[in-house]
Short mmCIF file of C-alpha atoms in Angstrom, two decimals:
data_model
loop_
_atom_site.label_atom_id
_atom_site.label_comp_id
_atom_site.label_asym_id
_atom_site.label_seq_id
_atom_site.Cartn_x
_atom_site.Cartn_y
_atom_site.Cartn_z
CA UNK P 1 -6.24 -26.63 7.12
CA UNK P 2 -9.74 -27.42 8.94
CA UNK P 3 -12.31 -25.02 7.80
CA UNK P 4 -10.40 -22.03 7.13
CA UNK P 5 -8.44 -23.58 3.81
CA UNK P 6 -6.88 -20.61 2.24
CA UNK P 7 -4.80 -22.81 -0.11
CA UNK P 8 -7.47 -25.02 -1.21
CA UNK P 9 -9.23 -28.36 -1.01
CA UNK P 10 -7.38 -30.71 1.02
CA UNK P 11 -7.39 -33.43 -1.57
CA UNK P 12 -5.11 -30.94 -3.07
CA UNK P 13 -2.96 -29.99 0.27
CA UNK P 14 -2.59 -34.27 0.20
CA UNK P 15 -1.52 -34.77 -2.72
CA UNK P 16 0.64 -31.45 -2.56
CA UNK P 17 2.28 -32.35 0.78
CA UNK P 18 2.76 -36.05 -0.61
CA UNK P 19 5.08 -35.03 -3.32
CA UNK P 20 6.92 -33.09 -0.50
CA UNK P 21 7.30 -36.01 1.71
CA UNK P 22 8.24 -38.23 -0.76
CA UNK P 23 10.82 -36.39 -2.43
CA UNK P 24 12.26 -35.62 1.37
CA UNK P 25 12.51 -39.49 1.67
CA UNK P 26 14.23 -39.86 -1.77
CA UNK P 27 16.59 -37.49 -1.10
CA UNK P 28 17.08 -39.19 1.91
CA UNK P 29 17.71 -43.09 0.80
CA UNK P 30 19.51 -41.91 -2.66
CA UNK P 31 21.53 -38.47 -1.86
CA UNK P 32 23.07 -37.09 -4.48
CA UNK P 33 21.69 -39.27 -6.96
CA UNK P 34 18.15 -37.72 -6.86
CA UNK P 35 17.30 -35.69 -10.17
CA UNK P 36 15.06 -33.12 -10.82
CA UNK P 37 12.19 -33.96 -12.23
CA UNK P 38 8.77 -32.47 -13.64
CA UNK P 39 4.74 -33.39 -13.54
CA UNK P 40 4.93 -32.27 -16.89
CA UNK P 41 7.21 -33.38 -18.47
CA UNK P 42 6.50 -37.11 -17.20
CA UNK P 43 3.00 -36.62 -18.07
CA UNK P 44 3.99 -35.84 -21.91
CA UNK P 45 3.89 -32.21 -22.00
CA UNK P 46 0.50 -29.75 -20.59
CA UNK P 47 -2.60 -30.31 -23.42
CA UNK P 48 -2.35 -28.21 -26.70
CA UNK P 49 1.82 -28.16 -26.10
CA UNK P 50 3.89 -28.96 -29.05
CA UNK P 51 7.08 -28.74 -27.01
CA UNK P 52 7.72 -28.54 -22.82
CA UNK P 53 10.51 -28.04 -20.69
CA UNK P 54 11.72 -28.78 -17.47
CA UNK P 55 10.66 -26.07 -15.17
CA UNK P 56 13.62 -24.23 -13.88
CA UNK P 57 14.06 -24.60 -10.00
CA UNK P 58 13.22 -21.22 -8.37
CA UNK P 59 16.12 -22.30 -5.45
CA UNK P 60 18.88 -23.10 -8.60
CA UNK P 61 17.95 -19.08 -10.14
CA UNK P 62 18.36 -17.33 -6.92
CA UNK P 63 22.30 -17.64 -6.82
CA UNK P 64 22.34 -15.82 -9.90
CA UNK P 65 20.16 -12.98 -8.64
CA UNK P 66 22.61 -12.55 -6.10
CA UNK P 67 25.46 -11.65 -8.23
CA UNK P 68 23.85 -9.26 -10.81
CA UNK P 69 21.91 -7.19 -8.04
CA UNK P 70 22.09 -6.25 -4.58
CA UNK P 71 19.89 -7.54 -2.15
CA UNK P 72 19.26 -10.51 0.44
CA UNK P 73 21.14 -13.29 -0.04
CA UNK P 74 19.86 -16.59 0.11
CA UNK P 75 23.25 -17.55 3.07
CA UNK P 76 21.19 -14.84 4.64
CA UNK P 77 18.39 -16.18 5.00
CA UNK P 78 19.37 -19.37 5.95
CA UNK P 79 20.54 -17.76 9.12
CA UNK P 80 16.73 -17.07 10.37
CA UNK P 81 15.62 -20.59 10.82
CA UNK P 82 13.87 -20.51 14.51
CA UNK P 83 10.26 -20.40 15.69
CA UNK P 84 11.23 -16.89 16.97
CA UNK P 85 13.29 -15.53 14.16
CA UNK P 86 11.63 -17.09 10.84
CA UNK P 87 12.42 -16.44 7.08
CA UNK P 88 11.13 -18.12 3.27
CA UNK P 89 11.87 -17.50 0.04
CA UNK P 90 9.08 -17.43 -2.12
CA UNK P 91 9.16 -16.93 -5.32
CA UNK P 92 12.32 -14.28 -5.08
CA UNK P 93 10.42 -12.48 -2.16
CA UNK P 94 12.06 -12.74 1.23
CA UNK P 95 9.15 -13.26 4.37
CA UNK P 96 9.49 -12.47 7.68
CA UNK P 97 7.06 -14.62 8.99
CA UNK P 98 7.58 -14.91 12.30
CA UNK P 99 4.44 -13.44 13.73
CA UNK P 100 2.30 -15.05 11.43
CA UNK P 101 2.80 -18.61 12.27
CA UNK P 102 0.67 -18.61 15.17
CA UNK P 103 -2.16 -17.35 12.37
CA UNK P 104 -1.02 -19.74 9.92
CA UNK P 105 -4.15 -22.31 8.92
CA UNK P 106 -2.01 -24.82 8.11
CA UNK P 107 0.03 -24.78 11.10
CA UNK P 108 3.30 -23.33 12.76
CA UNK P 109 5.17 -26.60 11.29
CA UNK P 110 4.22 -26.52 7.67
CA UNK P 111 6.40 -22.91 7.99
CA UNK P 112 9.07 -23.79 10.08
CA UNK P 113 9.80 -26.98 7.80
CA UNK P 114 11.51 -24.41 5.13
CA UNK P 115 12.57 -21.73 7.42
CA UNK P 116 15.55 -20.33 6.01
CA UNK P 117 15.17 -22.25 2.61
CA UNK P 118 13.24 -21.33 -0.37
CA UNK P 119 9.76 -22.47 -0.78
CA UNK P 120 8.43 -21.29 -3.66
CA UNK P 121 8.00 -24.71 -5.65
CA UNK P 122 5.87 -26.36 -2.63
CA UNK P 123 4.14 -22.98 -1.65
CA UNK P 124 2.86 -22.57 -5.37
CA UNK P 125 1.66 -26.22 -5.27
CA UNK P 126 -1.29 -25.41 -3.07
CA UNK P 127 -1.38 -21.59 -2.68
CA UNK P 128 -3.54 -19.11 -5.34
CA UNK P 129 -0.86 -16.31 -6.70
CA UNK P 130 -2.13 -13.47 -4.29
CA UNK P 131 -2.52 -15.23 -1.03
CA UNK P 132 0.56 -13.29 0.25
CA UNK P 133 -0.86 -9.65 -1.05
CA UNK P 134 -3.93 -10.90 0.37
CA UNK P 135 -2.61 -12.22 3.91
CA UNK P 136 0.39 -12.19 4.55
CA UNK P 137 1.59 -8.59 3.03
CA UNK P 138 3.27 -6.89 5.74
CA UNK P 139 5.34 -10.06 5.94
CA UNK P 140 7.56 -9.01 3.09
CA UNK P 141 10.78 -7.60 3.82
CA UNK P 142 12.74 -7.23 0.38
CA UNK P 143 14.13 -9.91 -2.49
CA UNK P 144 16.37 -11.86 -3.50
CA UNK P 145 19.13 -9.80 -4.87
CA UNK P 146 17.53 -7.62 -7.10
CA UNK P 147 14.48 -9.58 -8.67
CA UNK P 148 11.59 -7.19 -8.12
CA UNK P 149 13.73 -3.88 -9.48
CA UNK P 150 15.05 -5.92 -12.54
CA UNK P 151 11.42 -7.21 -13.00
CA UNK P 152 10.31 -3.99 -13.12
CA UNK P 153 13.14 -2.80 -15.31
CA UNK P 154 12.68 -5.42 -17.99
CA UNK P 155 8.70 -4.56 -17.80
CA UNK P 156 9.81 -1.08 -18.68
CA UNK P 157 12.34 -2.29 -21.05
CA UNK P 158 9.31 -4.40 -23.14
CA UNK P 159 6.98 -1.07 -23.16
CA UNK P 160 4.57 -2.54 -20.82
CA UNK P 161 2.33 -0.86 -18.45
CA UNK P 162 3.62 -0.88 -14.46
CA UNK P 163 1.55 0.49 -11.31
CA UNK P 164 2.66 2.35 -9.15
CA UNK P 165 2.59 0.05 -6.56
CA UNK P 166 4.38 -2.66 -8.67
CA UNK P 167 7.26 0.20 -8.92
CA UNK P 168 7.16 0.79 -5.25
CA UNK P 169 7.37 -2.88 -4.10
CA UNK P 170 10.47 -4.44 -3.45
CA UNK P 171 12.37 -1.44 -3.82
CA UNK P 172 14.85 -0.32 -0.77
CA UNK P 173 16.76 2.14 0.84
CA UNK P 174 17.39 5.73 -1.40
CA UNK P 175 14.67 4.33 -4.75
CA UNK P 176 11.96 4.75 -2.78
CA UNK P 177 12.87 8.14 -2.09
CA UNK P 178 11.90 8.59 -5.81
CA UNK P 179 8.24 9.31 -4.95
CA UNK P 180 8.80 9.88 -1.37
CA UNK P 181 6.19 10.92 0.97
CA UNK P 182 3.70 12.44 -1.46
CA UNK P 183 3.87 9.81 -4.22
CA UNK P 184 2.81 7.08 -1.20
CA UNK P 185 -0.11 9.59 0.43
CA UNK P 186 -1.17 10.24 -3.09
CA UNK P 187 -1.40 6.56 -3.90
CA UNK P 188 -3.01 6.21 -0.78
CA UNK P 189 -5.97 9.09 -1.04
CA UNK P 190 -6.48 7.24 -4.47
CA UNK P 191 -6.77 3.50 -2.86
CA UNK P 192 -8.81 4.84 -0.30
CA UNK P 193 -11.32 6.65 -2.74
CA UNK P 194 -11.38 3.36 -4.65
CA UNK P 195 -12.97 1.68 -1.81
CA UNK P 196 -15.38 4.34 -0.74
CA UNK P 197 -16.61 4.41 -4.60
CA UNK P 198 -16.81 1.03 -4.24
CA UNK P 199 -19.18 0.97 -1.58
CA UNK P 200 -21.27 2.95 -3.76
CA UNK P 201 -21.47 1.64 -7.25
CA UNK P 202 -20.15 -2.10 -6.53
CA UNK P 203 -22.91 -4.78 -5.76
CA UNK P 204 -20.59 -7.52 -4.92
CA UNK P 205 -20.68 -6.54 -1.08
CA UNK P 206 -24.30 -7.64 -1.43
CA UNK P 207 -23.86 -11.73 -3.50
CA UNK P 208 -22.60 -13.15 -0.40
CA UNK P 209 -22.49 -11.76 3.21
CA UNK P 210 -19.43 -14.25 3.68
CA UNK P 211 -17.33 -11.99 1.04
CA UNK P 212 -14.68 -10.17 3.15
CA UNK P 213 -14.78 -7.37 0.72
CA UNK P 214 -18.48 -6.07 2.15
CA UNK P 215 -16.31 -5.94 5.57
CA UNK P 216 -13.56 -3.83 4.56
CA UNK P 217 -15.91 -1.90 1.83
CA UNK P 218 -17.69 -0.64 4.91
CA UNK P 219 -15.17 -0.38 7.06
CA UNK P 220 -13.84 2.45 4.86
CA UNK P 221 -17.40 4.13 4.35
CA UNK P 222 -17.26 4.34 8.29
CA UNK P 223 -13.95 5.32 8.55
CA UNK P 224 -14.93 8.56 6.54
CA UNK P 225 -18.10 9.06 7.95
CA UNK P 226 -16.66 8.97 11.33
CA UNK P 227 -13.47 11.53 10.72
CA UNK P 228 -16.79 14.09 9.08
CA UNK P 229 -18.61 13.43 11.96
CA UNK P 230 -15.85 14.08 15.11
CA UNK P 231 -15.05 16.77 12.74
CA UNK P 232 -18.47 18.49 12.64
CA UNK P 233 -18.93 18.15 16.04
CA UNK P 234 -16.21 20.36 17.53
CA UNK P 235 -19.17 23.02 15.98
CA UNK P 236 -20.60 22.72 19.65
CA UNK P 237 -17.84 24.96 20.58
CA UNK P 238 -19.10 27.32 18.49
CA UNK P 239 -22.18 27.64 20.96
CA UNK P 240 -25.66 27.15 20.62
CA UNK P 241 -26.69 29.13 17.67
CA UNK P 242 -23.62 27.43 15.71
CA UNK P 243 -24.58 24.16 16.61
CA UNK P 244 -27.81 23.88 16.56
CA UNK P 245 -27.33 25.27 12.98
CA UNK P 246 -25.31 22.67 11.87
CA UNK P 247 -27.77 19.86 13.39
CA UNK P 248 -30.13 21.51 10.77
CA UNK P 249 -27.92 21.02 8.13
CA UNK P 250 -28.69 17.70 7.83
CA UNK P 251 -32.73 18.15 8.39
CA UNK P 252 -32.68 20.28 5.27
CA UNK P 253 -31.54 17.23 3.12
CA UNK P 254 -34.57 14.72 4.49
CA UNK P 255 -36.38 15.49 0.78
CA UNK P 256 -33.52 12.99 -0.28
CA UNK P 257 -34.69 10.33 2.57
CA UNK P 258 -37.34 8.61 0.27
CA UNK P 259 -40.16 10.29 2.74
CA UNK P 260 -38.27 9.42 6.02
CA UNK P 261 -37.56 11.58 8.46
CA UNK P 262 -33.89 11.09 7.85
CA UNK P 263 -31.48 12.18 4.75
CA UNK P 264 -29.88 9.76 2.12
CA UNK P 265 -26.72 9.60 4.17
CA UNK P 266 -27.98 8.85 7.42
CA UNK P 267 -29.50 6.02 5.31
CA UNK P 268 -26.52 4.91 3.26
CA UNK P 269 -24.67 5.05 7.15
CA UNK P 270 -27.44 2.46 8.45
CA UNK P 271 -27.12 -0.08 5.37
CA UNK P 272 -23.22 0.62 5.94
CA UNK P 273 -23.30 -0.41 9.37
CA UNK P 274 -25.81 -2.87 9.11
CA UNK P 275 -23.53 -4.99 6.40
CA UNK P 276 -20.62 -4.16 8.49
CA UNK P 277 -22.37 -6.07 11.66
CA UNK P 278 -23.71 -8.84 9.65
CA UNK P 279 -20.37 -9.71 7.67
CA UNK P 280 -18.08 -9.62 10.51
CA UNK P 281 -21.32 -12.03 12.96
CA UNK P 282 -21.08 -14.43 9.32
CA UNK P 283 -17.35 -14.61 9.13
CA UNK P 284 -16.59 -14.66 13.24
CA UNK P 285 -19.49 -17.88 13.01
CA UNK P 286 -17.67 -19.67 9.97
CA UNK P 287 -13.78 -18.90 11.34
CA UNK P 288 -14.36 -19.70 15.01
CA UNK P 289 -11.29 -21.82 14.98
CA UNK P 290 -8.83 -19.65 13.52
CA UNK P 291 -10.48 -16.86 15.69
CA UNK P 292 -9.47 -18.53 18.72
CA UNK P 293 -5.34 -18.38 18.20
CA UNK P 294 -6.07 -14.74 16.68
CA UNK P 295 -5.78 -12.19 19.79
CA UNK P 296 -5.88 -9.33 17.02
CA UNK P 297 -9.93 -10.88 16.16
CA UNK P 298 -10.76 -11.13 19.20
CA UNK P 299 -10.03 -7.58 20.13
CA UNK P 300 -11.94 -6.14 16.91
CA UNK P 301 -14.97 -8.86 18.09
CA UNK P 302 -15.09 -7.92 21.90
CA UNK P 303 -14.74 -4.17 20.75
CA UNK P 304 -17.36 -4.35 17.65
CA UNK P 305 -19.75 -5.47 20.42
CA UNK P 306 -19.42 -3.01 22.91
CA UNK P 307 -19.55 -0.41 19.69
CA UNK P 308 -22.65 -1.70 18.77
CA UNK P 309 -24.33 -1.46 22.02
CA UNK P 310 -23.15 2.14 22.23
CA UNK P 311 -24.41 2.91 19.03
CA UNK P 312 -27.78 1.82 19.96
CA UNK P 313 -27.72 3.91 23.42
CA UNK P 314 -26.17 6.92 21.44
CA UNK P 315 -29.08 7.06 18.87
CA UNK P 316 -31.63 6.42 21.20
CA UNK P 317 -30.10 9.96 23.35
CA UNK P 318 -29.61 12.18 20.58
CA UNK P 319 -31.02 11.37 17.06
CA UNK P 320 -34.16 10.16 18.91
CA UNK P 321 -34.12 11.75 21.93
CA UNK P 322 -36.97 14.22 22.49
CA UNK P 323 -35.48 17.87 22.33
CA UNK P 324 -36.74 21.40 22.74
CA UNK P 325 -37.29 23.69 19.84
CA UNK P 326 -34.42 26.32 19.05
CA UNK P 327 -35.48 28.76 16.62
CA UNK P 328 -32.98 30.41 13.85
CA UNK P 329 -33.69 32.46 10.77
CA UNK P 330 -32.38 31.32 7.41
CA UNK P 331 -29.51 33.86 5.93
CA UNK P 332 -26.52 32.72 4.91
CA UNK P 333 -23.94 31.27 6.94
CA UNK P 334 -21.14 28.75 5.64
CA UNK P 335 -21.56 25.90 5.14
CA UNK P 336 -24.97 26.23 7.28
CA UNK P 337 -27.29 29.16 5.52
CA UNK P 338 -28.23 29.92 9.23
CA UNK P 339 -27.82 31.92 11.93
CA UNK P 340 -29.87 33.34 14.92
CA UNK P 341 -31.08 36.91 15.07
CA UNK P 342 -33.10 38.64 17.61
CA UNK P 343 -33.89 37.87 21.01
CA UNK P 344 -35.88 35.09 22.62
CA UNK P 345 -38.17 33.50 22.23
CA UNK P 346 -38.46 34.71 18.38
CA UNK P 347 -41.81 36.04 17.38
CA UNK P 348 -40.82 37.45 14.11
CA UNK P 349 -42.02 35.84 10.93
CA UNK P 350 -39.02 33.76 9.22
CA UNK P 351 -37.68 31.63 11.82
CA UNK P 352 -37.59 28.18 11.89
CA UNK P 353 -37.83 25.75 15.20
CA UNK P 354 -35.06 23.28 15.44
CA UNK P 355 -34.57 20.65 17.59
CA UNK P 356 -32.16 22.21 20.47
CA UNK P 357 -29.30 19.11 20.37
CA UNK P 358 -26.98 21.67 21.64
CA UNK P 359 -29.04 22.06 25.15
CA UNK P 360 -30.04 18.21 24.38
CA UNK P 361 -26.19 17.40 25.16
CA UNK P 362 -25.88 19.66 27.93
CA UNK P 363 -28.48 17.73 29.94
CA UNK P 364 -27.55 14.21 28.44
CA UNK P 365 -23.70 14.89 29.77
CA UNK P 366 -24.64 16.48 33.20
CA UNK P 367 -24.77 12.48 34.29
CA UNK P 368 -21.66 11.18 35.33
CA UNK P 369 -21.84 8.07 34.62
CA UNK P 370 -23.03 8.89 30.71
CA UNK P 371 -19.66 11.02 30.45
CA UNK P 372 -17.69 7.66 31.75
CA UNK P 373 -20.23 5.40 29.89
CA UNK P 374 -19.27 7.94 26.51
CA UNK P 375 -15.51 8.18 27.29
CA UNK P 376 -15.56 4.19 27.95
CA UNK P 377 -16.96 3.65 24.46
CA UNK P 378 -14.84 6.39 22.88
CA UNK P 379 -11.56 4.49 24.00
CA UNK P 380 -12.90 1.25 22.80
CA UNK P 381 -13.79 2.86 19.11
CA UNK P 382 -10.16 3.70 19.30
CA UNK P 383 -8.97 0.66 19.60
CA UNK P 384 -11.15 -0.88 17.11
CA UNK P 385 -10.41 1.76 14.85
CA UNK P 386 -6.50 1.02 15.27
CA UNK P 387 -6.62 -2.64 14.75
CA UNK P 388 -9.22 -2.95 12.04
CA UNK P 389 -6.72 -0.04 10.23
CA UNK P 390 -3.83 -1.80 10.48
CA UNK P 391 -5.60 -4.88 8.54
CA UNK P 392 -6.75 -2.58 5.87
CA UNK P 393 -3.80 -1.03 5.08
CA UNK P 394 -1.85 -3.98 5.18
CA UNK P 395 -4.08 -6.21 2.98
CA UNK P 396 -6.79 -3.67 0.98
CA UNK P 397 -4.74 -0.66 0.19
CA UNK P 398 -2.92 -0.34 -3.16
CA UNK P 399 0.72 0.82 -1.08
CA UNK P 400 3.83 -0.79 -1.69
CA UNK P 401 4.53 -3.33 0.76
CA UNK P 402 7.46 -1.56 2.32
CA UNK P 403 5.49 1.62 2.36
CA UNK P 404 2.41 0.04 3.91
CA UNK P 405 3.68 2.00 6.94
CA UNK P 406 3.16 5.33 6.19
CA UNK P 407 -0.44 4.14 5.39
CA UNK P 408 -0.87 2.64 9.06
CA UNK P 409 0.92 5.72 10.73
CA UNK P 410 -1.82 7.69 8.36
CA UNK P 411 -4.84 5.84 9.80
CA UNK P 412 -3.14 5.88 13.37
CA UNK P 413 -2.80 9.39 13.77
CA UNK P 414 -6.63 9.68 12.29
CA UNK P 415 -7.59 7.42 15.08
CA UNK P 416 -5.68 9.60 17.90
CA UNK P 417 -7.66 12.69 16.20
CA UNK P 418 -10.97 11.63 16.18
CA UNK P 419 -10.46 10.15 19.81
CA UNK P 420 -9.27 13.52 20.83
CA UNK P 421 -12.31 15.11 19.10
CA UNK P 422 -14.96 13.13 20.52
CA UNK P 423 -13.36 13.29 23.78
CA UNK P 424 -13.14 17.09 24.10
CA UNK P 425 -17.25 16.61 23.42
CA UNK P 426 -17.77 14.71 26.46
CA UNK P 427 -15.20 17.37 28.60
CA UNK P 428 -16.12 20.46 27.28
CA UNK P 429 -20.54 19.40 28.32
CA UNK P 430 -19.31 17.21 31.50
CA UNK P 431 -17.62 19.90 33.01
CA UNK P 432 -19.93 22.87 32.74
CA UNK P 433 -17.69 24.14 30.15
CA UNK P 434 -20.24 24.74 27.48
CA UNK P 435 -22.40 28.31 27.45
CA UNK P 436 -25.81 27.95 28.91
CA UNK P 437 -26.81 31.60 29.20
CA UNK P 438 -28.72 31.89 26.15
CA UNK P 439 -31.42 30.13 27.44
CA UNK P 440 -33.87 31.78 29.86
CA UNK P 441 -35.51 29.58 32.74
CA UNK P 442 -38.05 31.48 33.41
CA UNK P 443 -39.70 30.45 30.04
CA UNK P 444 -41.38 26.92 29.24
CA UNK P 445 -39.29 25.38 26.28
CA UNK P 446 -41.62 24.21 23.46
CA UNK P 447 -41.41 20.38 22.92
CA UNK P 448 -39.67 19.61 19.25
CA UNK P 449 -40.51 16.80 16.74
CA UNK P 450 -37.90 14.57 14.54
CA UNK P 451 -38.49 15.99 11.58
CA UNK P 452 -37.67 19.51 12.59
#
């Protein structure tokens, strides 16, 4: 497994694969005459056992799920046995794994060895019980006959508790029309506000910056703050009093900034990013190998970097770039409490300078090569926003496997709409689309601090 062993030690994968071989070349010399036997029961029975029994062989039970329930049969999986076309059976759940062999740590072979056969006896050997929520997800197609609805059946049977995602999984064709769309948005809304609370009151992000959950914690705090933020800025089209208003907004909060000149979200945004950056640099260092056969790391790697030095250039030209004052009067405005009265410039007591960001664009975007530079880095968010999506909905949302695609078409069709929304920015300044005739050049413009 190298250094990427998500099954374990590899004292463990030897020993494990040793019992495989040498059960292979049993069945080989002595045929039929091989029995089945068990660790445990040779060993006496498990400590604090009065009693054990032979486990029952996972491969023997599937027939019988066949017959009470419908489903995939095990003669069809058998027929999927190529590098190109590859099926398991593991533990009653039937993979498609045939695009994740190449990402496989143990190897293409270590698959392909059971393609078409059940594996669930040598896969729990040396796997945890959630490596395939946790990795391998989008993998499963459906069960064995019916095992995951009876499971679920004979959990409601017993009185126990069942999530909703437990319901969902498994469960084909007209069932999952039970919940249908709603039921699987709803489910998702609530998975995704897990994660963005989680980035809030959790500290485990913070005990070890090789913990993949400060990567996707973030990644979802981002996600948000970037949808707000494409959002709030279609307000340019509003013109300069709207906003220039808006850019206040935010200035008004800076009492929560601790005495910075910036407000407690900017702030929480920064640490956000920052453990976002240093996470992915940690686990990109300590994976290099694996990273190398992934082409779907390397595009969030070569695209996080770009990002980065965008977001560097970005800051630098508008939440520290040096802008002239705009002034406005406080009144009420939603969501703002603003709005401009009066002509200009404003010598009437009870307006407020702000920093112009609105004329602050215009110039910023009269450069072609910062539109193409913007648009450039705009594209590249998109695809970084895509791929890293797709991984988070297969692998940290609570969805149903087999509805884990509404939850990427969700995120997808995000991504397309805050592309769009960013983009029109970039058009709507480039091209001399936005209104300059509120501003008078005949008058000096008055230099305007951060902190206004």
């Amino acid at each position: 497994h190298g250094n990427n062993r998500l099954g374990g030690s590899s004292l463990l994968d030897c020993v494990a694969f040793g019992r495989v071989a040498g059960r292979a070349c049993a069945e080989y010399m002595l045929g039929a005459d091989v029995t089945t036997t068990s660790l445990v029961t040779l060993a006496g029975g498990m400590p604090g056992q009065t009693e054990s029994k032979p486990a029952a062989s996972t491969t023997a039970a599937a027939p019988a799920a066949v017959e009470t329930a419908s489903g995939y049969t095990l003669e069809e999986v058998a027929k999927h046995v190529t590098k190109d076309d590859c099926w398991v059976v593991v533990n009653g759940q039937v993979l498609n794994v045939t695009s994740f062999l190449k990402d496989h740590p143990g190897g293409e072979l270590a698959i392909l060895t059971f393609a078409g056969k059940d594996a669930s006896a040598e896969f729990d050997m040396i796997h945890p019980p959630d490596v395939i929520q946790k990795y391998a997800a989008d993998c499963i197609i459906g069960a064995i006959g019916g095992a995951a609805v009876a499971s679920v059946g004979a959990a409601a049977a017993a009185g126990g508790a069942v999530a909703k995602g437990e319901i969902l999984e498994g469960v084909e064709g007209e069932d999952m029309q039970l919940g249908g769309w709603c039921l699987t948005l709803r489910v998702l809304f609530c998975s995704f506000l897990k994660q963005i609370l989680g980035t809030i009151f959790s500290i485990k992000n913070f005990n070890a910056l090789g913990d993949k959950s400060g990567l996707s914690r973030s990644a979802f705090f981002l996600v948000m703050f970037m949808v707000i933020h494409s959002v709030g800025n279609l307000h340019v089209f509003g013109g300069p009093n709207h906003f220039n208003a808006y850019g206040y907004f935010y200035v008004r909060l800076y009492w929560t900034g601790f005495g910075l000149n910036a407000n407690i979200i900017e702030e929480y945004l920064a640490l956000a990013g920052l453990l976002h950056v240093c996470v992915a640099w940690k686990r990109t260092a300590q994976q290099a190998k694996a990273i190398v056969r992934s082409p779907s790391r390397w595009t969030l790697i070569l695209s996080g970097l770009a990002l980065l030095v965008f977001s560097i250039v970005h800051l630098k030209q508008f939440r520290l770039g040096q802008a002239d004052c705009y002034w406005i009067k406080p009144q009420w405005m939603w969501p703002f409490f603003l709005r401009r009265d009066g002509g200009f410039p404003f010598e009437k007591e009870g307006f407020t300078a702000v920093r112009d960001i609105y004329k602050l664009e215009l110039q910023v975007f009269a450069d072609p090569m910062t539109c193409a530079f913007y648009t450039l880095s705009v594209m590249l968010f998109g695809i970084h926003m895509w791929t890293g999506w797709t991984k988070l909905a297969n692998n940290k949302l609570d969805v149903a496997p087999n509805q884990r695609w509404v939850a990427r078409l969700v995120g997808q069709v995000l991504t397309v709409l805050v592309v769009l929304f960013y983009l029109s920015f970039v058009v709507y300044a480039g091209l001399g689309l936005a209104d300059s005739s509120m501003y008078d050049p005949t008058i000096a413009p008055v230099p305007c601090s951060l902190s206004t």
